[in-house]
PDB file of C-alpha atoms in Angstrom:
ATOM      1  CA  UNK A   1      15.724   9.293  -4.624  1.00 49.00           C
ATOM      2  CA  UNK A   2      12.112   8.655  -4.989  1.00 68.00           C
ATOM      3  CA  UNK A   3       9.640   9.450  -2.122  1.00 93.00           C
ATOM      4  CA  UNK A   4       7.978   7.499  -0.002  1.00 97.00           C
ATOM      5  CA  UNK A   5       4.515   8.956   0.762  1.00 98.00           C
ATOM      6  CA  UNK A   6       3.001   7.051   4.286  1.00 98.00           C
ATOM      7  CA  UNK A   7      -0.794   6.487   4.411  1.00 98.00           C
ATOM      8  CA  UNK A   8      -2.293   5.871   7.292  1.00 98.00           C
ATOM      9  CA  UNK A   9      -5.917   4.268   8.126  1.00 97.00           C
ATOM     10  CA  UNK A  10      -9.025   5.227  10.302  1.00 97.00           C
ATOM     11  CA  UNK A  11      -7.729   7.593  13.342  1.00 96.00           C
ATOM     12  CA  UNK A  12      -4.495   8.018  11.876  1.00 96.00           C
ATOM     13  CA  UNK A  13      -1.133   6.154  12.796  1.00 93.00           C
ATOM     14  CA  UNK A  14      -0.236   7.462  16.560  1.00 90.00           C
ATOM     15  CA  UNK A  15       2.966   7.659  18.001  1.00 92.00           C
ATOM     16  CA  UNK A  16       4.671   4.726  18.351  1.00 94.00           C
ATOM     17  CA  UNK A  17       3.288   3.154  15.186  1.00 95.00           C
ATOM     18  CA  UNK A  18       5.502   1.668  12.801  1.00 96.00           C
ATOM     19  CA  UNK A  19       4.492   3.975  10.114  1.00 96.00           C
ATOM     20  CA  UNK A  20       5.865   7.049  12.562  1.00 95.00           C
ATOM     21  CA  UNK A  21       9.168   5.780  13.299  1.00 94.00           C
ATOM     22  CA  UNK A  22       9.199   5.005   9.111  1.00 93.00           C
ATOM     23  CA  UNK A  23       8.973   8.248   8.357  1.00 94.00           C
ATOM     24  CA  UNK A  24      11.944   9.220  10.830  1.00 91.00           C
ATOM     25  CA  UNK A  25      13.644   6.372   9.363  1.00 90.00           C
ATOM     26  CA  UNK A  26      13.273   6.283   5.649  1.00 88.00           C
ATOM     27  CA  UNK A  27      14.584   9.632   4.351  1.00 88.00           C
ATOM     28  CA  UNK A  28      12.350  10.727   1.578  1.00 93.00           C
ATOM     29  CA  UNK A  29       9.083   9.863   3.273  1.00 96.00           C
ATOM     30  CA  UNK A  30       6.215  11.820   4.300  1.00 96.00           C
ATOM     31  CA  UNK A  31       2.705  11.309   5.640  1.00 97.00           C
ATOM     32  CA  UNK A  32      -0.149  12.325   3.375  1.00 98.00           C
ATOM     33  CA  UNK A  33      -2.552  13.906   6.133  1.00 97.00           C
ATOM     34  CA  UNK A  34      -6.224  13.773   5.723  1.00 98.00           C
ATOM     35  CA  UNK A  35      -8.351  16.571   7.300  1.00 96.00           C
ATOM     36  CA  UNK A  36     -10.502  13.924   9.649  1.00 97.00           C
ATOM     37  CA  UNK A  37      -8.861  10.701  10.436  1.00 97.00           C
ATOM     38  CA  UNK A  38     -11.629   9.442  12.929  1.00 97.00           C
ATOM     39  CA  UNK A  39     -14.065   9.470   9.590  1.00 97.00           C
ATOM     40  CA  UNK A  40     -12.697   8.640   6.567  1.00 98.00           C
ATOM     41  CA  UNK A  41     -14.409   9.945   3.315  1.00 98.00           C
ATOM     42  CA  UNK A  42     -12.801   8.727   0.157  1.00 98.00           C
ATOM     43  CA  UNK A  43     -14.057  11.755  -1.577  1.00 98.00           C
ATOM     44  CA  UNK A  44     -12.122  13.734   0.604  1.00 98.00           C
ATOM     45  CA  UNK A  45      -8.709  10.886   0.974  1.00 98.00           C
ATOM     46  CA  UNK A  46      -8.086  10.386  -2.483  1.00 98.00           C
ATOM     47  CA  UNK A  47      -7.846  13.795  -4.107  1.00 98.00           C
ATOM     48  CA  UNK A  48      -5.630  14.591  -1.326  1.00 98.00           C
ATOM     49  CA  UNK A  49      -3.809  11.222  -2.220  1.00 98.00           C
ATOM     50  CA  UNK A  50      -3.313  12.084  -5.670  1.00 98.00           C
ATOM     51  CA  UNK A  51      -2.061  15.802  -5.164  1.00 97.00           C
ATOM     52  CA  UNK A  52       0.816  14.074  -3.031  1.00 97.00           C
ATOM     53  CA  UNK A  53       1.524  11.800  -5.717  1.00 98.00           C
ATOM     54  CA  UNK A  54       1.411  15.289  -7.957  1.00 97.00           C
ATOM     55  CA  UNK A  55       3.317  17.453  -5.723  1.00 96.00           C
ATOM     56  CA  UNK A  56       6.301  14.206  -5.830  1.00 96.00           C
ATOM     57  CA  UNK A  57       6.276  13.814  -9.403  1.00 96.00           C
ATOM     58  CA  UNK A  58       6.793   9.732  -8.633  1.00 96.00           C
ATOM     59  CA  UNK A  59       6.755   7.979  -5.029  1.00 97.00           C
ATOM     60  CA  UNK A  60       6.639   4.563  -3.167  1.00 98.00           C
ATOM     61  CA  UNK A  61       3.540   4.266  -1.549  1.00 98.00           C
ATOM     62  CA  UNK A  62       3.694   2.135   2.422  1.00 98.00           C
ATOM     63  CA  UNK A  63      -0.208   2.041   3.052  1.00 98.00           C
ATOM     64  CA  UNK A  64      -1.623   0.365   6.223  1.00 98.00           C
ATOM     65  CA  UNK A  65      -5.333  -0.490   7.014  1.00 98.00           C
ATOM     66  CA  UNK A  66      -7.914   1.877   5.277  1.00 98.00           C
ATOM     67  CA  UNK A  67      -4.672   3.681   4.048  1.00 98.00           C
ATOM     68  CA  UNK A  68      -4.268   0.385   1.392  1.00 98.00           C
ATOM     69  CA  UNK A  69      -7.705   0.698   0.016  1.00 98.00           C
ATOM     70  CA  UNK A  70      -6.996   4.150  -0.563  1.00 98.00           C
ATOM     71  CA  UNK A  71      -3.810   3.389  -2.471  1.00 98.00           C
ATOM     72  CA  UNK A  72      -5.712   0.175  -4.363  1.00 98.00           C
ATOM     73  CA  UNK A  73      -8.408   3.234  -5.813  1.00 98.00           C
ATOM     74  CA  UNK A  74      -5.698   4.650  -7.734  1.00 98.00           C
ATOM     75  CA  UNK A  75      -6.250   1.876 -10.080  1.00 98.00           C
ATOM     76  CA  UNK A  76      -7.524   3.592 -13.461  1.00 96.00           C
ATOM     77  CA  UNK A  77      -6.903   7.172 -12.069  1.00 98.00           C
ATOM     78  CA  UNK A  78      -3.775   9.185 -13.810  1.00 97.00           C
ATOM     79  CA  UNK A  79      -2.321   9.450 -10.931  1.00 98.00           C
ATOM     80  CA  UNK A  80      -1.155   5.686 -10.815  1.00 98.00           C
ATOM     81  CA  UNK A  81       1.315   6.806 -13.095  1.00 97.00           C
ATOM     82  CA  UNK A  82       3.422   8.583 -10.659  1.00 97.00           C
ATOM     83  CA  UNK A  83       3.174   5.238  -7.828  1.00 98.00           C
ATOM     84  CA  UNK A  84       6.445   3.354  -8.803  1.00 97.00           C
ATOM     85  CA  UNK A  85       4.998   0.791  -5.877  1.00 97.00           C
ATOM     86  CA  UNK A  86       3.181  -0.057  -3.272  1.00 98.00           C
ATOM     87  CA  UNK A  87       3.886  -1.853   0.203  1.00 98.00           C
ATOM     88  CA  UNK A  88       0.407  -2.469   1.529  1.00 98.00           C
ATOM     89  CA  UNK A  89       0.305  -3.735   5.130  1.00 98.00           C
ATOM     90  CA  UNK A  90      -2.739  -5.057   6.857  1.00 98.00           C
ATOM     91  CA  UNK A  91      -5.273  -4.218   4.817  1.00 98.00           C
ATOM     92  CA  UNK A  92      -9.082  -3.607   6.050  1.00 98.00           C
ATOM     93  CA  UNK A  93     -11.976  -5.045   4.621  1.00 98.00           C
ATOM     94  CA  UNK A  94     -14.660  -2.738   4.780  1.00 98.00           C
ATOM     95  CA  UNK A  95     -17.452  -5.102   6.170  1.00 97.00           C
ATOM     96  CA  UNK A  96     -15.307  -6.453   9.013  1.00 97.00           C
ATOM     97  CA  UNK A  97     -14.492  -2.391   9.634  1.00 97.00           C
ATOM     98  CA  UNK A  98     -17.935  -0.956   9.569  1.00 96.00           C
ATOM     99  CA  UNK A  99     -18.695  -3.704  12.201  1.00 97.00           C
ATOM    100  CA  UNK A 100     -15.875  -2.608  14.093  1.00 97.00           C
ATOM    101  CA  UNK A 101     -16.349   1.024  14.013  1.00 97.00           C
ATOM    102  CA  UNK A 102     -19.770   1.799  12.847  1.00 97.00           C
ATOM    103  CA  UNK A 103     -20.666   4.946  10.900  1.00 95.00           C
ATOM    104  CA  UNK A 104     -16.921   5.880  10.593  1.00 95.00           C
ATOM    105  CA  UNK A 105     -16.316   5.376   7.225  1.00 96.00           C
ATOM    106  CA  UNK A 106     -17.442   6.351   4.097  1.00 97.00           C
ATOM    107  CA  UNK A 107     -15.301   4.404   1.501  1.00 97.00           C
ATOM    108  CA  UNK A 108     -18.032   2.674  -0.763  1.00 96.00           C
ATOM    109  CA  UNK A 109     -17.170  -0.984  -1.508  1.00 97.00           C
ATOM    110  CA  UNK A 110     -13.987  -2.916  -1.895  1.00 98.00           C
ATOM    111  CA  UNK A 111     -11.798  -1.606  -4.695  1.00 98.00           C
ATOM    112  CA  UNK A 112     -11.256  -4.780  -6.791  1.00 98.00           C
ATOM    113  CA  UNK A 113      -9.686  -3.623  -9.897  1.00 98.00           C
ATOM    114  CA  UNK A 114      -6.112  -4.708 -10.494  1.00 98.00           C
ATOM    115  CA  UNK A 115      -3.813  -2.390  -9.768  1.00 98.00           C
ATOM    116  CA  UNK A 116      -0.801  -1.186 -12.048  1.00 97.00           C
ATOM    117  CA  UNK A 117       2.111  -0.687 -10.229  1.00 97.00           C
ATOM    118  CA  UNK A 118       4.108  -3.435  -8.311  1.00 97.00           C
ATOM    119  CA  UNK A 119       2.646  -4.895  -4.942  1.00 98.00           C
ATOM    120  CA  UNK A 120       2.845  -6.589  -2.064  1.00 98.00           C
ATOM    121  CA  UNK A 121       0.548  -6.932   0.627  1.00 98.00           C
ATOM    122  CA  UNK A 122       1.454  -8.036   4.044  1.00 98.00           C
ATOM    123  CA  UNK A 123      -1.497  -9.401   6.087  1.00 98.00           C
ATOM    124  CA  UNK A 124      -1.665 -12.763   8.661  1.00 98.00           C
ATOM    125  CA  UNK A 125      -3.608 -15.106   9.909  1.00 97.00           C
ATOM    126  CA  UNK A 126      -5.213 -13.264  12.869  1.00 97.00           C
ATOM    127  CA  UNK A 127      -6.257  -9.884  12.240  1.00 98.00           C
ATOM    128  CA  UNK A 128     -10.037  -8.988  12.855  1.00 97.00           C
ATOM    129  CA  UNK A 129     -10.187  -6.695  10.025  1.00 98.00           C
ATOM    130  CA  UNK A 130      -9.437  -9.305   7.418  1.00 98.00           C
ATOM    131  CA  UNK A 131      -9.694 -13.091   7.381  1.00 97.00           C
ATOM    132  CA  UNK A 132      -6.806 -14.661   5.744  1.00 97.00           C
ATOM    133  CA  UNK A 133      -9.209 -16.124   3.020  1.00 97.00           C
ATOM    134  CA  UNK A 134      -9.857 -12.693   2.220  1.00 98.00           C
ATOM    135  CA  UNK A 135      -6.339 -11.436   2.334  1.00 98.00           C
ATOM    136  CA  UNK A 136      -5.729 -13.778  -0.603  1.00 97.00           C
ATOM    137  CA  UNK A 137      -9.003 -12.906  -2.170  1.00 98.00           C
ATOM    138  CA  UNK A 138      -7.665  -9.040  -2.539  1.00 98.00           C
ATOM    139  CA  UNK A 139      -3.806  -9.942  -3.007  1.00 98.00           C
ATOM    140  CA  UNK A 140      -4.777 -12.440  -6.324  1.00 98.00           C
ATOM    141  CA  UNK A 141      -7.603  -9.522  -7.277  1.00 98.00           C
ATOM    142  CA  UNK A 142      -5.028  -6.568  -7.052  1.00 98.00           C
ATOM    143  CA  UNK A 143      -2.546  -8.382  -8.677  1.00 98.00           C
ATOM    144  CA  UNK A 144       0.036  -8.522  -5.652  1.00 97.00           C
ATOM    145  CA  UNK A 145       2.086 -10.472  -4.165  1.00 97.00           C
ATOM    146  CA  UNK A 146       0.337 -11.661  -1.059  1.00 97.00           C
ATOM    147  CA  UNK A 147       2.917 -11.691   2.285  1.00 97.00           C
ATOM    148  CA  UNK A 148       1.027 -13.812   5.382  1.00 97.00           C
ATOM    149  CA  UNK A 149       3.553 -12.822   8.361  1.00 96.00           C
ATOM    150  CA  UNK A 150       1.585 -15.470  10.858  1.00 96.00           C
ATOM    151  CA  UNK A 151       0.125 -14.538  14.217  1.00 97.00           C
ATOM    152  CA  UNK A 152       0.638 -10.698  13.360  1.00 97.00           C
ATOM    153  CA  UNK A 153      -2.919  -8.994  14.534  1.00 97.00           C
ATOM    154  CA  UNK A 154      -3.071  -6.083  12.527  1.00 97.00           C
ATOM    155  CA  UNK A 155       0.309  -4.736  12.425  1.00 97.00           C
ATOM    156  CA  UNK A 156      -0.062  -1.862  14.722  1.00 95.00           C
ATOM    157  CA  UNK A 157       0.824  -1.277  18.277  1.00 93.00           C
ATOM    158  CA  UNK A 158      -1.577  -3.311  19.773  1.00 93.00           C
ATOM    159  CA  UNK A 159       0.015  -6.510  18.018  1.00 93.00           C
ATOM    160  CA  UNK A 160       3.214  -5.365  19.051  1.00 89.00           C
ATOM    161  CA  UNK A 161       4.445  -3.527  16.321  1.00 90.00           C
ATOM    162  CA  UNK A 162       6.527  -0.707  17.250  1.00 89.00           C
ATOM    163  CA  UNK A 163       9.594   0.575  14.274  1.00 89.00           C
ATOM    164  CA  UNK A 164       9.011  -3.032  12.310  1.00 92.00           C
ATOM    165  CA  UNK A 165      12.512  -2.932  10.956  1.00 86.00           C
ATOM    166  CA  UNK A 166      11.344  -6.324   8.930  1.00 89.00           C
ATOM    167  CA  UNK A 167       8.827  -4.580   6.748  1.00 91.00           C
ATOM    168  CA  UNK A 168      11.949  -2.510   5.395  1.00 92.00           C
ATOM    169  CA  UNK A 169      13.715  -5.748   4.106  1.00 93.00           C
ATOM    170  CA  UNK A 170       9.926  -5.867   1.952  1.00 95.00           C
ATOM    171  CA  UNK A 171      10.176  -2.437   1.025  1.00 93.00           C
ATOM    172  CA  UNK A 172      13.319  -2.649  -0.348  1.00 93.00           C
ATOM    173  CA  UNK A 173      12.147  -5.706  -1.885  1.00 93.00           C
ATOM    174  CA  UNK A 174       9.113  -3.747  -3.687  1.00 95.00           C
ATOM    175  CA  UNK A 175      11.643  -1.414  -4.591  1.00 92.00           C
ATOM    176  CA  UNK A 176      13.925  -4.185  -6.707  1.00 91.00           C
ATOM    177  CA  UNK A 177      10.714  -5.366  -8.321  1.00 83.00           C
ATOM    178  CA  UNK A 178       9.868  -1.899  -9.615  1.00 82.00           C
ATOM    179  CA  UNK A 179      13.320  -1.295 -10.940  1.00 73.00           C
ATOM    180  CA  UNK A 180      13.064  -4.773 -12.485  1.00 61.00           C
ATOM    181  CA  UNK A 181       9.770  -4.220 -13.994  1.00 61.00           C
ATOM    182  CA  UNK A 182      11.176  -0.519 -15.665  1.00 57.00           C
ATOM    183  CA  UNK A 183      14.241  -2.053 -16.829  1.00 47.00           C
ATOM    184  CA  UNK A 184      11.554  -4.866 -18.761  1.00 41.00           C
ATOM    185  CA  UNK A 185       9.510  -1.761 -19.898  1.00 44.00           C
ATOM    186  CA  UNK A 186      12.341   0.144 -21.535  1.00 44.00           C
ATOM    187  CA  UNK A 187      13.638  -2.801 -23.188  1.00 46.00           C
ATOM    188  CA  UNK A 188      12.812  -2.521 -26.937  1.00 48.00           C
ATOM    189  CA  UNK A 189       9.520  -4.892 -27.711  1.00 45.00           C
ATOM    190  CA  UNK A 190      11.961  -7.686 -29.336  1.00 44.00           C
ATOM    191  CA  UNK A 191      13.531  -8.147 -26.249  1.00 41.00           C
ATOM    192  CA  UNK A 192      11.701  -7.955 -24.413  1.00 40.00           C
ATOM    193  CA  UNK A 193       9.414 -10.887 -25.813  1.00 38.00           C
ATOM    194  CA  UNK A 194      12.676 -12.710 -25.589  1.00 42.00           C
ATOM    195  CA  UNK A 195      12.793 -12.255 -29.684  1.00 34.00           C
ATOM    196  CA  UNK A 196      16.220 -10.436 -29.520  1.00 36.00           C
ATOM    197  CA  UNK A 197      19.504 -12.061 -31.122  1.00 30.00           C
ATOM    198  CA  UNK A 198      19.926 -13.399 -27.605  1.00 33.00           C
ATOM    199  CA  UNK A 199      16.612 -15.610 -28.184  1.00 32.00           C
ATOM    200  CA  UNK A 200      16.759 -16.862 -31.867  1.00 30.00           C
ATOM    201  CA  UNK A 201      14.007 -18.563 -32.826  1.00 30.00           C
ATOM    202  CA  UNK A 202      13.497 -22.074 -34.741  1.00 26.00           C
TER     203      UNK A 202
END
């Protein structure tokens, strides 16, 4: 079984936060833990990020907030080798955040790049870290599929979300689309192209 390796955002995910009662419920998972959750340093999150990844040879990753831009700067690292996919829930965007919580963060600017392991990111339509125009924005330029779960907030407590049993119907949903994805992968290159004996062509 792979694992499932939690990231949390700015100040960390408290108790009763979905992403707590996640790792009670989904055996295999663990919470990468930064050294200062009230200000975030990506210098300091991401090597920490990728000696989880390290330490677990190959994991799911089930990001929320700041915790998603963490995952998406694993695009063009080695260590995005070892993510067999990534559920990516509310994401922040860093201008809305630093206006929120000013001199928090230190996270540079928005990763953009697309990233190379199966995605979806859950966001909706009334969250005050991220407009939905912008949820879209990131979802097409991260190459993930883009979930908009309505008149969510920003998927924490506040909004009401307490174990979020729906969010495991997408993980397991990430989970078929990675093992779909390897199965294309393996196939030899004919086949794959649909040039096999199955696909003659004309």
């Amino acid at each position: 079984m792979s694992d499932i390796l939690i990231l949390p955002g700015l100040f960390g995910s408290g108790d009763g936060h979905w992403q707590r009662h996640w790792l009670q419920d989904q055996p295999g998972s663990r919470c990468v833990v930064q050294d200062d959750w009230d200000h975030p340093n990506l210098d300091s999150w991401l090597p920490r990020l990728e000696g989880a990844l390290e330490e677990a040879g190959e994991a799911y990753l089930v990001a929320h907030s700041l915790g998603c831009l963490l995952a998406a700067r694993l695009a063009g690292r080695n260590a995005a080798r070892r993510v067999k996919g990534a559920l990516l829930v509310a994401p922040c965007d860093l201008p809305a955040t630093e206006i929120l919580h000013p001199g928090h963060i230190s996270f540079g600017a928005m990763p953009t790049a697309p990233l190379p392991f199966p995605s979806i990111v859950v966001g909706s339509m009334n969250d005050a870290y991220m407009t939905v125009d912008r949820l879209t924005l990131f979802g097409r330029l991260w190459n993930a599929e883009t979930r908009n779960i309505g008149l969510a907030g920003h998927i924490n407590i506040a909004s009401g979300f307490g174990r979020w049993r729906n969010g495991y119907r997408l993980l397991d949903a990430l989970k078929t689309r990675s093992g779909a994805r390897k199965r294309f992968v393996s196939m030899p290159p004919a086949i794959a192209m649909g040039m096999g004996p199955e696909c003659p062509t004309s």
